[in-house]
CSV table of C-alpha atoms in Angstrom, one decimal:
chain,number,residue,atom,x,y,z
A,82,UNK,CA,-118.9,106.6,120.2
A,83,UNK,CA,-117.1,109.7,120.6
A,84,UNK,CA,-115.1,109.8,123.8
A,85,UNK,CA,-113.0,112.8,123.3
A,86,UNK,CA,-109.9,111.8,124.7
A,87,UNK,CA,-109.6,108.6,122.6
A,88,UNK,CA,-108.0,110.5,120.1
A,89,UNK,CA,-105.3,109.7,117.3
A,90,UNK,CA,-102.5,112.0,117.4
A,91,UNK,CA,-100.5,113.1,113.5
A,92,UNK,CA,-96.7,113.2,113.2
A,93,UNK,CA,-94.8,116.4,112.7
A,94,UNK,CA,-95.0,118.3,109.3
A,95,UNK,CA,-91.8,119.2,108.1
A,96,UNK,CA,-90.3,120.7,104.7
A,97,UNK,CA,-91.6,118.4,102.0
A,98,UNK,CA,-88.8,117.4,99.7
A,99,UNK,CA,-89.8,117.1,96.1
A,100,UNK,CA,-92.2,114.3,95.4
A,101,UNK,CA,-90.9,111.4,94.2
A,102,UNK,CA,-92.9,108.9,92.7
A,103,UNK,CA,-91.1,106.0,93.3
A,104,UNK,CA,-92.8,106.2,96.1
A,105,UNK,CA,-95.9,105.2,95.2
A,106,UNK,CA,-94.8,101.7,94.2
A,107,UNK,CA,-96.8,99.1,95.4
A,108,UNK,CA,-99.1,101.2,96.6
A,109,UNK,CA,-101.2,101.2,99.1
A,110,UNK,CA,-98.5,99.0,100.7
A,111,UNK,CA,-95.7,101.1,100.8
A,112,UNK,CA,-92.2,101.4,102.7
A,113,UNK,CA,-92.2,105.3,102.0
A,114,UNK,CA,-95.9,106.2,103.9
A,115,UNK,CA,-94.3,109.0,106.2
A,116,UNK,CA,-92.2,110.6,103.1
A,117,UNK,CA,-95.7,110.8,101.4
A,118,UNK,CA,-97.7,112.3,103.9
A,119,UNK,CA,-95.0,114.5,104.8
A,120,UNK,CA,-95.1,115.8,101.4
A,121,UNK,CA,-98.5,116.0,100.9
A,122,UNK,CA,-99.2,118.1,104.3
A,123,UNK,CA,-96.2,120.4,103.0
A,124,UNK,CA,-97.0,124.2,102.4
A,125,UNK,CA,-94.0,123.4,100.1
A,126,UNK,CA,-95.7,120.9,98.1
A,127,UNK,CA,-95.4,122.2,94.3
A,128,UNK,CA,-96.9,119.7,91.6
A,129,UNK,CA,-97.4,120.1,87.8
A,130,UNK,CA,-100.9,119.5,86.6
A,131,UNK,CA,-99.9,116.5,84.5
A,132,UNK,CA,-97.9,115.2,87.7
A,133,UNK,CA,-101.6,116.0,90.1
A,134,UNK,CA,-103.3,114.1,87.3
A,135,UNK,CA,-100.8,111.1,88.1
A,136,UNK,CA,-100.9,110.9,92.0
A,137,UNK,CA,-104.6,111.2,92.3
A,138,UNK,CA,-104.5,108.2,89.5
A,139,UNK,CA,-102.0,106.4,91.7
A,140,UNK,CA,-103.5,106.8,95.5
A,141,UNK,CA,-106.9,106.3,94.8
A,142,UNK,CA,-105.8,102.9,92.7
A,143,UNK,CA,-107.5,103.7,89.5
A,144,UNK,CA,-104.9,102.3,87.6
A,145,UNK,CA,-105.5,99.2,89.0
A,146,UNK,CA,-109.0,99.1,89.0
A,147,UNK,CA,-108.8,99.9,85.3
A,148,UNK,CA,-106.1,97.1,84.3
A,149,UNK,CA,-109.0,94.9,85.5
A,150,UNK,CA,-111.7,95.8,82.6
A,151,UNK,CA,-108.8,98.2,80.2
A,152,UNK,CA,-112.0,99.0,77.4
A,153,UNK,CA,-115.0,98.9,79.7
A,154,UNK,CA,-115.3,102.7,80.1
A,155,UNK,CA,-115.0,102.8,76.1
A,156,UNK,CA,-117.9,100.3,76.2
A,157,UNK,CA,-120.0,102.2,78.7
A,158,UNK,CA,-120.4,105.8,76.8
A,159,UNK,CA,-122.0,103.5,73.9
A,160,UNK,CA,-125.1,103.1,76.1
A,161,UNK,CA,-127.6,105.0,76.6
A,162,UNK,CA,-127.9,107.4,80.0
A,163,UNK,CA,-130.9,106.5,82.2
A,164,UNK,CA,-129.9,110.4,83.5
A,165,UNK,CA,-129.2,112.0,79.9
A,166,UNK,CA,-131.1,114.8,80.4
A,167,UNK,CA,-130.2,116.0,83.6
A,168,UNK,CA,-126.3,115.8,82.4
A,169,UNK,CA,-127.3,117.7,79.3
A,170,UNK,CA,-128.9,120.4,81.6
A,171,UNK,CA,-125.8,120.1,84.3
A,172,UNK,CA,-123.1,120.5,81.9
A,173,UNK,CA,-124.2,123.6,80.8
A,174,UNK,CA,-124.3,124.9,84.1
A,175,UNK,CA,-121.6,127.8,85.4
A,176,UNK,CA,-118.9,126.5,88.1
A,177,UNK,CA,-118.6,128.3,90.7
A,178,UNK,CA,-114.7,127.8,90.7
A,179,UNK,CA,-113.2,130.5,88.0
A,180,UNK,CA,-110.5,127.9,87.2
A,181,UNK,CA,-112.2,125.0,86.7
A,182,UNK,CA,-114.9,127.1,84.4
A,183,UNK,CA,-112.3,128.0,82.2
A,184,UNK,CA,-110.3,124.9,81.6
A,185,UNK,CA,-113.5,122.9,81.2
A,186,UNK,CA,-115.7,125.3,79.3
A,187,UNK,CA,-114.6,124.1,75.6
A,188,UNK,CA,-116.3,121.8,73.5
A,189,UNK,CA,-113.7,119.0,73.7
A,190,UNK,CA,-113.8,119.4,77.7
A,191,UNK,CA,-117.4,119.4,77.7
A,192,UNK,CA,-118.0,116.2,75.6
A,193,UNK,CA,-115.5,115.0,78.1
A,194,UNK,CA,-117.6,115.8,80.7
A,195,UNK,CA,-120.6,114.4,79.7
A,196,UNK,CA,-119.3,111.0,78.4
A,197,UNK,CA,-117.8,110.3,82.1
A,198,UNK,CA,-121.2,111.5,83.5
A,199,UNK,CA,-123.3,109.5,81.4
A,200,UNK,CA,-120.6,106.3,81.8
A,201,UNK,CA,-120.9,106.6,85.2
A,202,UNK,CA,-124.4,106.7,85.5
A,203,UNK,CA,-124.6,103.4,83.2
A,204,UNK,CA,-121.7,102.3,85.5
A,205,UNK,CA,-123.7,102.3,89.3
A,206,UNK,CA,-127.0,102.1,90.0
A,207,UNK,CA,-127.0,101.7,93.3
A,208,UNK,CA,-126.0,105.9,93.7
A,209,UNK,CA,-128.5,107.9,91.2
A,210,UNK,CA,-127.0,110.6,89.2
A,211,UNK,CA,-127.6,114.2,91.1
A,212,UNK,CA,-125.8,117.5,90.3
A,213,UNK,CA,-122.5,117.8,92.3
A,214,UNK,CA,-121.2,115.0,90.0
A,215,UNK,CA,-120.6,117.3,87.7
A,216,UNK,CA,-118.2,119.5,89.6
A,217,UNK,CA,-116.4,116.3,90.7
A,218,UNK,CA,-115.6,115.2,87.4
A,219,UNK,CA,-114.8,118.6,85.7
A,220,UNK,CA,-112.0,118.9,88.6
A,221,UNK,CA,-110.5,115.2,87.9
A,222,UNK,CA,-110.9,116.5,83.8
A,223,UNK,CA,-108.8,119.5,84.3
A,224,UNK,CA,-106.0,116.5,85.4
A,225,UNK,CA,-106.3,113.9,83.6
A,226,UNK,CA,-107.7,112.2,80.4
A,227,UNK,CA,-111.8,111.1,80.4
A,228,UNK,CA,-111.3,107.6,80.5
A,229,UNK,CA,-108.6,107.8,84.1
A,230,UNK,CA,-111.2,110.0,85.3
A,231,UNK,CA,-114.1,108.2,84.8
A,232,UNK,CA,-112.0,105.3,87.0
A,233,UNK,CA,-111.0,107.7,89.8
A,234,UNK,CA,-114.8,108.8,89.8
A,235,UNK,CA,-115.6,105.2,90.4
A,236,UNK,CA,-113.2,105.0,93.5
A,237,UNK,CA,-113.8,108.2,94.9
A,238,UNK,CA,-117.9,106.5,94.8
A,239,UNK,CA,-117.1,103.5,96.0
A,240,UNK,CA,-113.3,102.8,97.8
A,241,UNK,CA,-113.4,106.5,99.1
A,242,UNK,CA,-117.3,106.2,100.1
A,243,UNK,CA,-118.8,109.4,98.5
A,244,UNK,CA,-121.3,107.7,96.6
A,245,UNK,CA,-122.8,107.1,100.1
A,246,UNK,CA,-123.4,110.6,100.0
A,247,UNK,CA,-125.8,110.4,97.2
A,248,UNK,CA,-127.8,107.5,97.9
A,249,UNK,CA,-131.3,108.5,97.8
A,250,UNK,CA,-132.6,110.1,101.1
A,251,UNK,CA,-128.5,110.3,102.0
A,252,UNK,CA,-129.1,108.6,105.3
A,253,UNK,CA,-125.0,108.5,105.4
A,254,UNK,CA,-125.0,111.9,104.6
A,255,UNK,CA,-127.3,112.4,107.7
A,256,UNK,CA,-125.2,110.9,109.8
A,257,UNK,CA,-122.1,112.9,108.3
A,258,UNK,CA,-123.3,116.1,109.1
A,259,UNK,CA,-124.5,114.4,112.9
A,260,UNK,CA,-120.8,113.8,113.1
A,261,UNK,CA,-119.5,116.8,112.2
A,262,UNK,CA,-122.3,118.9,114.6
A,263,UNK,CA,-120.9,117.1,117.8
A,264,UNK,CA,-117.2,117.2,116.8
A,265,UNK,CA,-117.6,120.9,116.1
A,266,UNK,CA,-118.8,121.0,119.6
A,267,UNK,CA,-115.8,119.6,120.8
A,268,UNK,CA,-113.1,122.1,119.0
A,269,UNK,CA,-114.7,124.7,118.8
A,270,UNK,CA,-117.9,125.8,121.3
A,271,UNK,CA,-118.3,128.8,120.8
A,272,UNK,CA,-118.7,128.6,116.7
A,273,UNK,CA,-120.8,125.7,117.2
A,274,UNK,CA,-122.9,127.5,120.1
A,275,UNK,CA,-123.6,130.8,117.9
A,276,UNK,CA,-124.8,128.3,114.9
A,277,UNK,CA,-127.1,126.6,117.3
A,278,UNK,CA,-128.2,129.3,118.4
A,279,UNK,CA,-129.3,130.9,115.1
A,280,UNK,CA,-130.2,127.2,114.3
A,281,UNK,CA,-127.8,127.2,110.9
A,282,UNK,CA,-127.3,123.4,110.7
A,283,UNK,CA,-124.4,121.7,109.2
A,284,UNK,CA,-126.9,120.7,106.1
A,285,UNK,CA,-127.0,124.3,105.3
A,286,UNK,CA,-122.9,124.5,104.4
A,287,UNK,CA,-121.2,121.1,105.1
A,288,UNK,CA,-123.5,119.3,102.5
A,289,UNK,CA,-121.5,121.0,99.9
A,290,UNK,CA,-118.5,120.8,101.3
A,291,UNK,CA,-118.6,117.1,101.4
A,292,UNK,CA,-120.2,116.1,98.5
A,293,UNK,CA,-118.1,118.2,95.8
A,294,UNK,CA,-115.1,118.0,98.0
A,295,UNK,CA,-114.8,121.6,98.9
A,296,UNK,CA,-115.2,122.3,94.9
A,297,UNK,CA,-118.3,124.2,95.1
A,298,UNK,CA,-117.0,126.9,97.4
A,299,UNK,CA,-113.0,126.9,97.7
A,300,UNK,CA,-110.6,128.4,95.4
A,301,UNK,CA,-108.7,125.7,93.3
A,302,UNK,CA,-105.4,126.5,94.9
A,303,UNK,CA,-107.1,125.3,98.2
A,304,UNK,CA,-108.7,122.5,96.5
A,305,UNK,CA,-105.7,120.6,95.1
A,306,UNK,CA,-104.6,120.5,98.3
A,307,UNK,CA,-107.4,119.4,100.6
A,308,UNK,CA,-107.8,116.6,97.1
A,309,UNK,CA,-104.5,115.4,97.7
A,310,UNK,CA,-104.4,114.8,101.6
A,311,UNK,CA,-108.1,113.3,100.3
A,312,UNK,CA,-106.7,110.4,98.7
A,313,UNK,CA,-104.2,109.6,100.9
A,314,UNK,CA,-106.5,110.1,104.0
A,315,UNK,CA,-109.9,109.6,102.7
A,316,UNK,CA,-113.2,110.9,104.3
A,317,UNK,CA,-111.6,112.0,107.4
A,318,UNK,CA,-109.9,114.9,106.0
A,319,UNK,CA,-113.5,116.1,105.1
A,320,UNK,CA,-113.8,116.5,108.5
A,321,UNK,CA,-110.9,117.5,109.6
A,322,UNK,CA,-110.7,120.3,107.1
A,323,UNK,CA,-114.1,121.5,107.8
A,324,UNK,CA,-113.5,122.0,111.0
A,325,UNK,CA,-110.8,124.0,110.5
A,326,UNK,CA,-112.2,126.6,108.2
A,327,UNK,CA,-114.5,127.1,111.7
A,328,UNK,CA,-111.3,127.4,113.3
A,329,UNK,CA,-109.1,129.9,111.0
A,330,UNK,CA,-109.8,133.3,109.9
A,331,UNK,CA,-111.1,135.3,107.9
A,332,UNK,CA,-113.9,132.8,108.6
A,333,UNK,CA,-113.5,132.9,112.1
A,334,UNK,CA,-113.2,136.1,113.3
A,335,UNK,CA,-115.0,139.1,115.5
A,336,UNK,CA,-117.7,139.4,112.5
A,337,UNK,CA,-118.6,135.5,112.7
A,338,UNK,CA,-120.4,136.0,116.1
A,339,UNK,CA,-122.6,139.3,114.7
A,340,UNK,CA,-123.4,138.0,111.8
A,341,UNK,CA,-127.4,137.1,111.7
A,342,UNK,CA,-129.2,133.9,110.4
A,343,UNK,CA,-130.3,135.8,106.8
A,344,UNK,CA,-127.1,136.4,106.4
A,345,UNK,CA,-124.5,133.6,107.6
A,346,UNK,CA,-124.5,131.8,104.0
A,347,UNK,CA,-123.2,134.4,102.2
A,348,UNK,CA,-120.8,135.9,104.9
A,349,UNK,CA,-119.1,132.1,104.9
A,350,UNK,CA,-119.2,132.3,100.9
A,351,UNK,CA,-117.5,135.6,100.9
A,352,UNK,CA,-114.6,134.8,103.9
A,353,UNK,CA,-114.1,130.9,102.1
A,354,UNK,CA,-112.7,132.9,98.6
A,355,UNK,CA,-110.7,134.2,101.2
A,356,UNK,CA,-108.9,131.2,102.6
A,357,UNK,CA,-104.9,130.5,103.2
A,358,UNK,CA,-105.1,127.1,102.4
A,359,UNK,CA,-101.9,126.4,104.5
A,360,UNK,CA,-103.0,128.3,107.3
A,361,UNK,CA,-106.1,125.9,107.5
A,362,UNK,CA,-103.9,123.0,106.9
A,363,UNK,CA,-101.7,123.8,109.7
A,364,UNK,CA,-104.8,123.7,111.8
A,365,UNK,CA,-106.3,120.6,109.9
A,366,UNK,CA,-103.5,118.9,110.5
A,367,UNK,CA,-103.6,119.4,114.7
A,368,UNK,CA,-107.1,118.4,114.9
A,369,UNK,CA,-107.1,114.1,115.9
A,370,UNK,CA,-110.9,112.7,115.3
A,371,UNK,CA,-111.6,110.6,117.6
A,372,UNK,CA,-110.4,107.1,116.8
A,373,UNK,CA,-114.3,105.7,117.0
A,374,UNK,CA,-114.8,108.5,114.2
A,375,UNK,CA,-111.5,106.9,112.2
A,376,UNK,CA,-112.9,103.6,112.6
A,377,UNK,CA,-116.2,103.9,111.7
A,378,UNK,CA,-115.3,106.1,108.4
A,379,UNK,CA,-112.9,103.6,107.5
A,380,UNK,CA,-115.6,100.6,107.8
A,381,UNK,CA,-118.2,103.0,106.5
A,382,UNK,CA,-116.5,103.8,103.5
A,383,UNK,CA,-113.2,103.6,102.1
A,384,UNK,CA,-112.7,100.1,102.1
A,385,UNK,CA,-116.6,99.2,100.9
A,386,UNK,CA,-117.9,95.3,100.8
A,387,UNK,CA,-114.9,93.6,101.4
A,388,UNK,CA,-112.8,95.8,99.3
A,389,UNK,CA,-114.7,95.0,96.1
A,390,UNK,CA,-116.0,97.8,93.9
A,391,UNK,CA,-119.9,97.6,93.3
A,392,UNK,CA,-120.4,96.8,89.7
A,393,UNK,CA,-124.6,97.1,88.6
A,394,UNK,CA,-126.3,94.3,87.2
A,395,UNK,CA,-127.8,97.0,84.5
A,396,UNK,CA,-124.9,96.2,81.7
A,397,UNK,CA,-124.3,92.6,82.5
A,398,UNK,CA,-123.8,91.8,78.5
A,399,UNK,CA,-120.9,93.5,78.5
A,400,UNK,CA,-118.2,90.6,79.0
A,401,UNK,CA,-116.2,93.0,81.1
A,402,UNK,CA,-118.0,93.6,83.6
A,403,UNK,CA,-118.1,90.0,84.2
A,404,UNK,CA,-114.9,89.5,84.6
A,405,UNK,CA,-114.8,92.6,86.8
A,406,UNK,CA,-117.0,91.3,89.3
A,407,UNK,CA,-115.1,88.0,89.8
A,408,UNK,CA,-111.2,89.9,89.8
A,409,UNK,CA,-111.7,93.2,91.3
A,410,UNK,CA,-110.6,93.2,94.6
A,411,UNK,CA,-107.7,95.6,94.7
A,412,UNK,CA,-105.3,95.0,96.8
């Protein structure tokens, strides 16, 4: 599956000129690809929030998944939650990202929060609710309004192929972390040798990593970033960035390899707050998965049942979502 010389090799990064988004027209078809991912790989890159907020809409094709059904979301928070009170509990919890905990802790943010939560929930079935939604959705609220991130939620789930990640018993999420073992092995031995050896498997840190996109443990700075290349890239960049953080200090360094099994989780917590996001994207951006890797993700995920969104069965009275199932298919 993995032959390591069938590999995909990246274009050159060079100084990203400022965004323009014109570009974005038509997307995902697009005549300006290379300006975008030159710009998005960029240490130059500099966004506003509100402009963040728009690409993120844009890449990930919310707006067109929301022209589709324009009041279901308003439609969805009037029903009930099948997961009410484990949002009620989750949105009280702290974040672990400073930013994040201060932009979304205020009551407007947090009714916010728990109307895409318990929308969401109504929304899919298929992936049950579990904590780590929540850090998802406060990052897309610090952004954007509820209702675009309730529809960037839905393709990050579905298009993107995080919702696999939550299934119940994650057998995707199994194989994720499979992945992400062996290609560790391949760039980098001697990190993957030493966790072996003190038998500190991927599920103990890559499970967080993937599932709230880095939120859980990066600083938002770095986060922005690896969430744009995210949506332009999809799951790939997952991996790609995760095994870069194993590559790139102050992660990797002399400390790493004397560092015992009680006490690996908190020396990677500590040296991730640490992290020069370009630094790991100059490294993220040299590593090629192997194209076996690309294609699988690709099939696995991003572009899910023939490119149509799931849409559950649980709401069907809702006209919308009738009308949903038979015209969503973005193109």
């Amino acid at each position: 599956m993995m032959e390591a010389g069938d590999q995909q090799t990246p274009g050159m990064v060079s100084k990203s000129p400022q965004f323009d988004f014109k570009w974005l027209d038509g997307w995902p078809v697009s005549e300006h690809k290379t300006q975008i991912e030159t710009a998005l790989w960029s240490p130059d890159l500099d966004l506003s929030p509100e402009e963040r907020g728009q690409l993120w809409i844009r890449l990930s094709r919310a707006d067109a998944m929301q022209s589709k059904a324009p009041q279901l979301y308003y439609k969805l928070i009037t029903f009930e939650s099948p997961a009410s009170k484990e949002i009620a509990a989750d949105i009280k919890r702290s974040f672990p990202n400073a930013e994040i905990s201060e932009g979304i802790n205020n009551p407007e943010k947090l009714v916010q929060l728990q109307n895409v939560l318990s929308a969401y929930s109504v929304f899919d079935n298929k992936v049950p609710y579990c904590q780590g939604f929540n850090f998802l959705v406060a990052m897309l609220l610090m952004y954007m309004d509820q209702e675009n991130a309730f529809w960037v939620l839905a393709s990050m789930m579905s298009f993107y192929g995080i919702g696999d990640l939550y299934r119940n018993d994650r057998p995707t999420l199994s194989q994720y972390l499979d992945v992400f073992h062996r290609l560790l092995g391949i760039h980098n031995k001697d990190a993957a040798d030493y966790l072996d050896k003190l038998d500190f498997t991927p599920h103990l840190y890559v499970t967080e990593w993937f599932t709230t996109l880095f939120v859980y443990r990066l600083p938002q700075k770095a986060c922005l970033r690896i969430w744009d290349l995210f949506f332009l890239h999809g799951q790939e960049v997952l991996f790609r960035i995760g095994l870069s953080l194993l590559s790139s200090p102050p992660l990797m360094c002399a400390s790493f390899f004397t560092t015992p099994m009680e006490k690996m989780m908190t020396f990677m917590k500590n040296a991730l707050l640490q992290t020069d996001i370009n630094t790991v994207l100059e490294t993220a951006y040299l590593i090629s998965l192997p194209r076996a890797v690309c294609r699988w993700l690709s099939h696995d995920g991003i572009f899910l049942e023939n490119n149509k969104l799931f849409i559950p069965t649980k709401v069907d009275e809702v006209q919308e979502i009738e009308e949903f199932h038979k015209n969503c298919v973005i193109s």
